[in-house]
Amino acid sequence: MNLSLVINSLPQLLSGLLITLEITALALAIGLALAVPLALMRLSKNFLVRAPVYGFIFYFRGTPLLVQLFLVYYGSGQFRPELEALGLWTFFREAYFCAVFTLTLNTAAYTAEILRGAIQAVPYGEIEAARAMGMSRSLLYRRIILPKAFRIALPAYSNEVVFLFQATSLVSIITLLDLTGVARVLVARTFAVYELYIAAGLIYLACTYLILWIFRRVEQRLFAHLRRPEAEKAKKLTGAALP
Amino acid sequence: MVPDLHGYGWMLLRGLELTLLVGLAALFLAILLGLLGAWGKSSTSPIARSLAATYTTVVRGVPELLLILLVYYGTPTLIQNLSLQWGYPVFIDLDPFWAGTLTLGFIYGAFATEVFRGAFQSIPPGQLEAARAIGMSRSLAFRRIVLPQVWRFALPGLGNVWMVLIKATALISIIQLDELMRSAQIAVAATKLPFTFYFIASLFYLSITLVSILLQQRFEAWANRGTQRA
């Protein structure tokens, strides 16, 4: 075990982590913004609105992320003249753009499906009550359905965030120097195979559990009003959870 | 419109066959490890419990790609370095098929562990108490009472594990196994038609997903036969 090498490579690995976190944050933010309208369109009564979104979600959830990444990064080269005519080639030439683009569409598809389930899980009584009070459709969505759906979706969404964070490691295959990419370059240079990969793995592990911890704190805050005080007290007294 | 595949269609189909083989072998291993892990998690021995907990924690917290690199490149180097230190040099050349299968099986075994743990907990404890009361040994009760029922609760979760696993086989292409993804890469290198071949490969994966969903519904209907539905 070559420990000093790992310590010396730590700054480089952490700079790779920065790229990983940057790509994750960008894809998550844009992906979530896309997912809300997509989920609503997926639930539309109009077949022409629903069907293309359904196809988009099915394609991105049913194929490997690596294929999607290659389709965008290498596949765009097949349409170079067309993309150049549209002025888009400068974007698709960049691995960084292709990575963020693909990961955004991927997480948008998964998140839209999570949100769809959550919107359908909003208790019907709440919608009826809002309608009885004379809320318009848009007000109903803004004040009742979407806030409730976001809360219902949160646990599943935290899983999606972790999956996306780990999935960013694939961008190292299209030449980006994220945490995995840096580890691969360093391994090729030093031949310290398992030391560096284990170090990178530990950094991923720490970040994953940090993300999960943050989400748990957020959930505790958001669901504070749903915790039953008697059950909490009993738990403290007996040291065991009540059924 | 049928695109011109320049004779690489058959290669893609052979790649698909290898993808399915790796996927099924890895799933088999993952189910074995999942049963073992679930047994460890519910064991009374603190060593088995902490081993199983470490396994699921570590594997689910590290990207698959990194684990594949670690197992395929790291393990042989580690064994060679250790054997060199002990004075018995061993040189290992891992076969990509087995390296891929073992790595994916190891990774998804952790996910299967969680599936089986939940499934075991769904079996009413009264049934086990009844089995013990009529004099069944623990292993007989496990074989006759728990195992036949556990599939019913585990199938939806295992279906998800399979769907994620078969997509993860694409990562095995980086260790030079000629599965579907790598076959597409080879075809692309020769024909310079990246979009065409990667798109066809993606449609193959999509059809695996589609068939899997249909099969899963069949299996679930079979596992749930004779149970009451609300």
Coordinates of C-alpha atoms in Angstrom, one line a residue:
Chain A
M1 CA 0.0 0.0 0.0
N2 CA 1.5 3.3 -1.1
L3 CA -0.1 5.7 1.3
S4 CA 2.1 8.8 0.6
L5 CA 1.2 8.6 -3.1
V6 CA -2.5 8.7 -2.2
I7 CA -2.0 11.7 0.1
N8 CA 0.0 13.5 -2.6
S9 CA -2.7 12.9 -5.2
L10 CA -5.4 14.2 -2.9
P11 CA -5.5 17.7 -4.3
Q12 CA -5.9 16.4 -7.8
L13 CA -8.6 14.0 -6.7
L14 CA -10.5 16.8 -4.9
S15 CA -10.3 19.0 -8.0
G16 CA -11.8 16.1 -9.9
L17 CA -14.5 15.9 -7.2
L18 CA -15.3 19.6 -7.9
I19 CA -16.0 18.8 -11.6
T20 CA -18.2 15.8 -10.5
L21 CA -20.2 18.0 -8.1
E22 CA -20.5 20.8 -10.7
I23 CA -21.9 18.5 -13.4
T24 CA -24.2 16.8 -10.8
A25 CA -25.6 20.2 -9.7
L26 CA -26.1 21.6 -13.2
A27 CA -27.8 18.4 -14.4
L28 CA -30.0 18.2 -11.3
A29 CA -31.1 21.9 -11.5
I30 CA -32.0 21.9 -15.2
G31 CA -33.4 18.4 -15.0
L32 CA -35.8 19.2 -12.2
A33 CA -36.9 22.4 -14.0
L34 CA -37.7 20.2 -17.1
A35 CA -39.2 17.4 -15.0
V36 CA -42.2 19.4 -13.6
P37 CA -43.7 20.4 -17.0
L38 CA -42.9 16.9 -18.3
A39 CA -44.7 15.2 -15.5
L40 CA -47.7 17.4 -16.1
M41 CA -47.7 16.7 -19.8
R42 CA -47.3 13.0 -19.0
L43 CA -50.6 13.2 -17.1
S44 CA -52.4 15.2 -19.8
K45 CA -55.7 13.9 -21.0
N46 CA -54.7 14.8 -24.6
F47 CA -53.0 11.8 -26.3
L48 CA -50.8 14.0 -28.5
V49 CA -49.3 15.7 -25.5
R50 CA -49.0 12.6 -23.4
A51 CA -47.5 10.2 -26.0
P52 CA -44.3 11.9 -26.9
V53 CA -43.4 12.6 -23.2
Y54 CA -44.2 8.9 -22.5
G55 CA -41.8 7.9 -25.3
F56 CA -39.1 10.2 -24.1
I57 CA -39.3 8.9 -20.5
F58 CA -39.5 5.3 -21.6
Y59 CA -36.4 5.7 -23.9
F60 CA -34.2 7.4 -21.3
R61 CA -35.2 5.0 -18.5
G62 CA -34.9 1.9 -20.7
T63 CA -31.5 2.4 -22.2
P64 CA -28.1 2.5 -20.5
L65 CA -26.7 6.0 -19.7
L66 CA -23.5 5.1 -21.4
V67 CA -25.3 4.5 -24.8
Q68 CA -27.1 7.9 -24.3
L69 CA -23.7 9.6 -23.6
F70 CA -22.1 8.0 -26.7
L71 CA -25.2 8.9 -28.9
V72 CA -24.8 12.5 -28.0
Y73 CA -21.0 12.9 -27.9
Y74 CA -20.0 10.6 -30.8
G75 CA -23.4 10.4 -32.6
S76 CA -23.7 14.2 -33.0
G77 CA -20.6 14.0 -35.3
Q78 CA -22.7 12.2 -37.9
F79 CA -24.9 15.3 -38.2
R80 CA -22.0 17.8 -38.1
P81 CA -23.0 19.7 -41.3
E82 CA -26.6 20.1 -40.0
L83 CA -25.5 21.1 -36.6
E84 CA -23.0 23.6 -38.0
A85 CA -25.7 25.1 -40.1
L86 CA -27.8 25.6 -37.0
G87 CA -24.7 27.0 -35.1
L88 CA -25.0 24.2 -32.5
W89 CA -21.8 22.4 -33.4
T90 CA -19.7 24.5 -31.0
F91 CA -21.7 23.0 -28.2
F92 CA -21.8 19.4 -29.3
R93 CA -18.1 19.5 -29.9
E94 CA -17.5 19.9 -26.2
A95 CA -17.4 16.8 -24.0
Y96 CA -18.5 18.9 -21.0
F97 CA -21.6 20.2 -22.8
C98 CA -22.5 16.7 -24.0
A99 CA -22.1 15.3 -20.5
V100 CA -24.3 17.9 -18.9
F101 CA -26.8 17.7 -21.8
T102 CA -27.2 13.9 -21.5
L103 CA -27.3 13.7 -17.8
T104 CA -29.9 16.5 -17.7
L105 CA -32.2 14.6 -20.1
N106 CA -31.6 11.4 -18.2
T107 CA -32.4 12.8 -14.7
A108 CA -35.3 14.8 -16.2
A109 CA -36.9 11.5 -17.4
Y110 CA -36.4 9.7 -14.1
T111 CA -37.6 12.7 -12.0
A112 CA -40.6 13.2 -14.2
E113 CA -41.7 9.7 -13.5
I114 CA -41.2 10.1 -9.8
L115 CA -43.2 13.4 -9.9
R116 CA -46.0 11.7 -11.9
G117 CA -46.3 9.0 -9.2
A118 CA -46.3 11.7 -6.5
I119 CA -48.9 13.9 -8.3
Q120 CA -51.2 10.8 -8.6
A121 CA -50.7 10.1 -4.9
V122 CA -52.1 13.4 -3.8
P123 CA -55.3 12.6 -1.8
Y124 CA -58.3 13.2 -3.9
G125 CA -60.2 14.8 -0.9
E126 CA -57.7 17.7 -0.9
I127 CA -58.3 18.4 -4.6
E128 CA -62.1 18.2 -4.1
A129 CA -61.9 20.6 -1.1
A130 CA -59.8 23.1 -3.2
R131 CA -62.3 22.8 -6.0
A132 CA -65.2 23.3 -3.6
M133 CA -63.5 26.5 -2.4
G134 CA -63.6 27.7 -6.0
M135 CA -59.8 27.5 -6.8
S136 CA -59.0 27.7 -10.5
R137 CA -57.0 24.9 -12.1
S138 CA -53.7 26.8 -12.0
L139 CA -54.2 27.9 -8.4
L140 CA -55.1 24.4 -7.5
Y141 CA -51.9 23.1 -9.0
R142 CA -49.8 25.9 -7.5
R143 CA -51.2 25.8 -3.9
I144 CA -52.4 22.2 -3.4
I145 CA -51.2 19.6 -5.8
L146 CA -47.6 20.5 -6.5
P147 CA -46.5 21.4 -3.0
K148 CA -48.0 18.1 -1.7
A149 CA -46.5 16.2 -4.6
F150 CA -43.0 17.5 -3.9
R151 CA -43.2 16.3 -0.3
I152 CA -44.4 12.9 -1.4
A153 CA -41.7 12.7 -4.0
L154 CA -38.8 13.7 -1.7
P155 CA -37.7 10.3 -0.5
A156 CA -37.6 8.9 -4.0
Y157 CA -36.0 12.0 -5.3
S158 CA -33.1 11.7 -2.8
N159 CA -32.4 8.3 -4.3
E160 CA -32.4 9.8 -7.8
V161 CA -29.9 12.5 -6.6
V162 CA -27.5 9.8 -5.3
F163 CA -27.9 7.7 -8.5
L164 CA -27.1 10.8 -10.7
F165 CA -24.1 11.7 -8.5
Q166 CA -22.7 8.3 -9.0
A167 CA -23.7 8.1 -12.7
T168 CA -21.5 11.2 -13.4
S169 CA -18.5 8.9 -13.1
L170 CA -19.4 7.8 -16.7
V171 CA -18.3 11.2 -18.1
S172 CA -14.7 10.0 -17.5
I173 CA -15.2 7.7 -20.5
I174 CA -15.8 10.7 -22.8
T175 CA -12.5 12.2 -21.7
L176 CA -13.7 14.5 -18.8
L177 CA -11.5 14.8 -15.7
D178 CA -14.1 14.2 -13.0
L179 CA -13.2 12.3 -9.9
T180 CA -13.1 8.9 -11.7
G181 CA -11.3 10.5 -14.7
V182 CA -8.6 12.0 -12.5
A183 CA -8.2 8.6 -10.7
R184 CA -7.8 6.8 -14.1
V185 CA -5.2 9.3 -15.3
L186 CA -3.2 9.0 -12.1
V187 CA -3.4 5.2 -12.2
A188 CA -2.1 5.2 -15.8
R189 CA 0.8 7.4 -14.6
T190 CA 1.7 5.7 -11.3
F191 CA 0.4 2.1 -11.7
A192 CA -0.9 2.4 -8.1
V193 CA -4.1 0.8 -9.2
Y194 CA -6.0 -0.2 -6.1
E195 CA -4.7 2.6 -3.8
L196 CA -6.0 5.4 -6.1
Y197 CA -9.3 3.7 -7.0
I198 CA -10.0 2.9 -3.3
A199 CA -9.2 6.5 -2.4
A200 CA -11.6 7.8 -5.1
G201 CA -14.2 5.2 -3.9
L202 CA -14.0 6.5 -0.3
I203 CA -14.5 10.1 -1.5
Y204 CA -17.6 9.0 -3.4
L205 CA -18.8 7.0 -0.4
A206 CA -18.4 10.0 1.9
C207 CA -20.3 12.3 -0.5
T208 CA -23.1 9.8 -1.0
Y209 CA -23.8 9.5 2.7
L210 CA -23.5 13.3 3.1
I211 CA -26.2 13.8 0.4
L212 CA -28.4 11.2 2.2
W213 CA -27.9 12.9 5.5
I214 CA -28.8 16.3 4.1
F215 CA -32.0 14.9 2.6
R216 CA -32.9 13.2 5.9
R217 CA -32.5 16.6 7.7
V218 CA -34.7 18.3 5.0
E219 CA -37.3 15.6 5.4
Q220 CA -37.3 15.9 9.2
R221 CA -38.0 19.6 8.8
L222 CA -40.7 19.2 6.1
F223 CA -42.5 16.4 7.9
A224 CA -42.1 17.8 11.4
H225 CA -45.9 18.4 11.6
L226 CA -46.6 14.7 10.7
R227 CA -44.5 13.2 13.6
R228 CA -46.7 11.8 16.3
P229 CA -45.6 13.3 19.6
E230 CA -47.0 10.4 21.7
A231 CA -45.1 7.9 19.6
E232 CA -41.9 9.9 20.0
K233 CA -42.3 10.1 23.7
A234 CA -43.0 6.3 24.0
K235 CA -39.9 5.7 21.8
K236 CA -37.7 7.6 24.2
L237 CA -39.2 5.8 27.2
T238 CA -39.1 2.2 26.0
G239 CA -36.2 2.6 23.5
A240 CA -38.2 0.9 20.8
A241 CA -40.4 2.0 18.0
L242 CA -44.1 1.4 18.4
P243 CA -45.9 -0.3 15.5
Chain B
M1 CA -36.4 2.9 -43.7
V2 CA -33.7 0.3 -43.0
P3 CA -30.2 1.8 -42.5
D4 CA -27.2 0.1 -44.2
L5 CA -25.3 -1.7 -41.5
H6 CA -22.3 -2.6 -43.8
G7 CA -22.6 -6.3 -42.6
Y8 CA -22.2 -5.4 -38.9
G9 CA -25.8 -6.5 -38.0
W10 CA -24.7 -10.0 -37.1
M11 CA -22.0 -8.7 -34.8
L12 CA -24.5 -6.6 -32.9
L13 CA -26.7 -9.7 -32.5
R14 CA -23.8 -11.7 -31.1
G15 CA -23.1 -8.8 -28.8
L16 CA -26.7 -8.9 -27.6
E17 CA -26.3 -12.6 -26.9
L18 CA -23.2 -11.9 -24.8
T19 CA -24.9 -9.1 -23.0
L20 CA -27.8 -11.3 -22.0
L21 CA -25.4 -14.1 -20.9
V22 CA -23.3 -11.7 -18.7
G23 CA -26.6 -10.2 -17.3
L24 CA -28.2 -13.6 -16.5
A25 CA -25.0 -15.0 -14.9
A26 CA -24.5 -11.8 -12.9
L27 CA -28.2 -11.9 -11.8
F28 CA -27.8 -15.5 -10.6
L29 CA -24.7 -14.5 -8.5
A30 CA -26.5 -11.4 -7.2
I31 CA -29.5 -13.6 -6.0
L32 CA -27.1 -15.9 -4.2
L33 CA -25.2 -13.1 -2.6
G34 CA -28.5 -11.3 -1.9
L35 CA -29.9 -14.4 0.0
L36 CA -26.6 -14.7 1.9
G37 CA -26.5 -11.0 2.7
A38 CA -30.2 -11.0 3.9
W39 CA -29.3 -14.0 6.1
G40 CA -26.3 -12.0 7.4
K41 CA -28.4 -8.9 8.1
S42 CA -31.0 -10.9 10.1
S43 CA -28.4 -13.1 11.8
T44 CA -27.8 -13.1 15.6
S45 CA -24.1 -13.0 15.1
P46 CA -22.7 -9.5 15.3
I47 CA -19.9 -10.3 12.9
A48 CA -22.2 -11.5 10.2
R49 CA -24.4 -8.5 10.7
S50 CA -21.6 -6.0 10.4
L51 CA -20.1 -7.8 7.4
A52 CA -23.5 -7.6 5.6
A53 CA -24.0 -4.0 6.6
T54 CA -20.5 -3.0 5.4
Y55 CA -21.1 -4.8 2.1
T56 CA -24.4 -3.0 1.3
T57 CA -23.1 0.3 2.5
V58 CA -19.9 0.4 0.6
V59 CA -21.2 -1.1 -2.7
R60 CA -24.2 1.2 -2.8
G61 CA -22.1 4.3 -2.1
V62 CA -19.5 3.8 -4.8
P63 CA -20.2 4.2 -8.6
E64 CA -20.4 0.9 -10.6
L65 CA -17.8 2.1 -13.0
L66 CA -15.2 2.6 -10.3
L67 CA -16.0 -0.8 -8.8
I68 CA -15.5 -2.4 -12.2
L69 CA -12.2 -0.7 -12.7
L70 CA -11.2 -1.6 -9.1
V71 CA -12.0 -5.3 -9.5
Y72 CA -10.7 -5.7 -13.1
Y73 CA -7.5 -3.8 -12.7
G74 CA -7.0 -3.5 -9.0
T75 CA -7.5 -7.1 -7.8
P76 CA -4.9 -8.8 -10.1
T77 CA -2.4 -6.1 -9.2
L78 CA -3.1 -6.5 -5.5
I79 CA -2.7 -10.2 -5.6
Q80 CA 0.5 -10.0 -7.7
N81 CA 2.0 -7.4 -5.3
L82 CA 1.2 -9.5 -2.3
S83 CA 2.4 -12.7 -3.8
L84 CA 5.6 -11.0 -4.8
Q85 CA 6.1 -9.8 -1.2
W86 CA 5.6 -13.4 0.0
G87 CA 8.1 -14.7 -2.6
Y88 CA 5.6 -16.7 -4.7
P89 CA 5.0 -14.6 -7.7
V90 CA 1.5 -15.3 -9.2
F91 CA 0.4 -13.6 -12.4
I92 CA -3.3 -13.3 -13.0
D93 CA -5.0 -12.5 -16.3
L94 CA -8.7 -12.1 -15.6
D95 CA -11.0 -13.3 -18.4
P96 CA -13.3 -10.2 -19.2
F97 CA -16.4 -12.4 -19.1
W98 CA -15.8 -13.7 -15.6
A99 CA -14.4 -10.4 -14.4
G100 CA -17.6 -8.6 -15.6
T101 CA -19.9 -11.2 -14.3
L102 CA -18.3 -11.4 -10.9
T103 CA -18.2 -7.6 -10.5
L104 CA -21.8 -7.0 -11.6
G105 CA -22.9 -9.9 -9.5
F106 CA -21.0 -8.5 -6.5
I107 CA -22.5 -5.0 -7.0
Y108 CA -26.1 -6.0 -7.5
G109 CA -25.9 -8.6 -4.8
A110 CA -25.9 -5.6 -2.4
F111 CA -29.1 -4.3 -3.9
A112 CA -30.6 -7.8 -3.9
T113 CA -29.7 -8.1 -0.2
E114 CA -32.0 -5.2 0.6
V115 CA -34.8 -6.7 -1.6
F116 CA -34.6 -10.1 0.2
R117 CA -34.3 -8.5 3.6
G118 CA -37.6 -6.6 3.0
A119 CA -39.1 -9.8 1.6
F120 CA -38.1 -11.9 4.6
Q121 CA -39.6 -9.3 6.9
S122 CA -42.9 -9.5 5.0
I123 CA -43.4 -13.1 5.9
P124 CA -45.7 -13.2 9.0
P125 CA -43.7 -14.4 12.0
G126 CA -46.7 -16.4 13.2
Q127 CA -46.2 -18.9 10.3
L128 CA -42.6 -19.6 11.4
E129 CA -43.7 -20.0 15.0
A130 CA -46.4 -22.4 13.8
A131 CA -43.8 -24.4 11.8
R132 CA -41.5 -24.6 14.8
A133 CA -44.4 -25.6 17.0
I134 CA -45.2 -28.6 14.9
G135 CA -41.6 -29.7 15.2
M136 CA -40.0 -28.5 11.9
S137 CA -36.3 -27.8 12.2
R138 CA -35.1 -24.2 11.4
S139 CA -33.7 -25.3 8.0
L140 CA -36.8 -27.3 7.1
A141 CA -39.0 -24.4 8.1
F142 CA -36.9 -22.1 5.9
R143 CA -37.1 -24.5 3.0
R144 CA -40.8 -25.3 3.2
I145 CA -42.3 -22.1 4.6
V146 CA -40.1 -19.1 4.0
L147 CA -38.4 -19.8 0.6
P148 CA -41.6 -20.6 -1.4
Q149 CA -43.2 -17.4 -0.2
V150 CA -40.3 -15.1 -0.3
W151 CA -40.4 -14.9 -4.1
R152 CA -43.8 -13.3 -4.0
F153 CA -42.5 -10.4 -2.0
A154 CA -39.1 -10.3 -3.6
L155 CA -40.1 -10.4 -7.3
P156 CA -41.0 -6.7 -7.8
G157 CA -37.7 -5.6 -6.3
L158 CA -35.7 -8.3 -8.1
G159 CA -37.3 -7.1 -11.4
N160 CA -35.9 -3.7 -10.7
V161 CA -32.5 -5.0 -9.9
W162 CA -32.5 -6.9 -13.2
M163 CA -33.5 -3.9 -15.2
V164 CA -30.7 -1.8 -13.6
L165 CA -28.2 -4.6 -13.9
I166 CA -28.8 -5.3 -17.6
K167 CA -28.2 -1.6 -18.4
A168 CA -25.1 -1.7 -16.3
T169 CA -23.6 -4.5 -18.5
A170 CA -22.9 -1.7 -21.0
L171 CA -20.1 -0.6 -18.6
I172 CA -18.4 -4.0 -19.1
S173 CA -17.4 -2.8 -22.6
I174 CA -14.6 -0.8 -21.0
I175 CA -12.9 -4.0 -20.0
Q176 CA -12.9 -5.2 -23.6
L177 CA -15.6 -7.8 -23.5
D178 CA -17.4 -7.9 -26.9
E179 CA -20.9 -7.4 -25.6
L180 CA -23.5 -5.3 -27.3
M181 CA -22.0 -1.9 -26.5
R182 CA -18.4 -2.8 -27.5
S183 CA -19.7 -4.5 -30.7
A184 CA -21.3 -1.2 -31.5
Q185 CA -18.0 0.6 -30.8
I186 CA -16.2 -1.7 -33.2
A187 CA -18.8 -1.2 -35.9
V188 CA -18.5 2.6 -35.4
A189 CA -14.7 2.5 -35.7
A190 CA -15.0 0.7 -39.0
T191 CA -18.0 2.5 -40.6
K192 CA -17.8 6.0 -39.1
L193 CA -21.5 5.9 -38.4
P194 CA -21.7 6.5 -34.7
F195 CA -25.3 7.7 -34.4
T196 CA -26.7 4.8 -36.5
F197 CA -24.9 2.0 -34.5
Y198 CA -25.3 3.5 -31.0
F199 CA -29.0 4.1 -31.8
I200 CA -29.5 0.5 -32.9
A201 CA -27.7 -0.7 -29.8
S202 CA -30.0 1.5 -27.6
L203 CA -33.0 0.0 -29.3
F204 CA -31.7 -3.5 -28.5
Y205 CA -31.4 -2.5 -24.8
L206 CA -34.9 -1.0 -25.0
S207 CA -36.3 -4.2 -26.3
I208 CA -34.6 -6.1 -23.5
T209 CA -36.3 -3.8 -21.0
L210 CA -39.7 -4.2 -22.8
V211 CA -39.5 -8.0 -22.8
S212 CA -38.3 -7.9 -19.1
I213 CA -41.4 -5.9 -18.1
L214 CA -43.7 -8.4 -19.8
L215 CA -41.9 -11.4 -18.3
Q216 CA -42.0 -9.8 -14.9
Q217 CA -45.7 -9.4 -15.0
R218 CA -46.0 -13.1 -16.0
F219 CA -43.7 -14.2 -13.1
E220 CA -45.6 -12.0 -10.6
A221 CA -48.9 -13.4 -11.7
W222 CA -47.4 -16.9 -11.3
A223 CA -45.9 -16.2 -7.8
N224 CA -49.2 -14.6 -6.7
R225 CA -51.4 -17.5 -7.8
G226 CA -53.8 -18.5 -5.1
T227 CA -53.5 -15.3 -3.1
Q228 CA -56.4 -13.1 -2.6
R229 CA -56.6 -9.8 -4.3
A230 CA -58.5 -6.8 -3.0

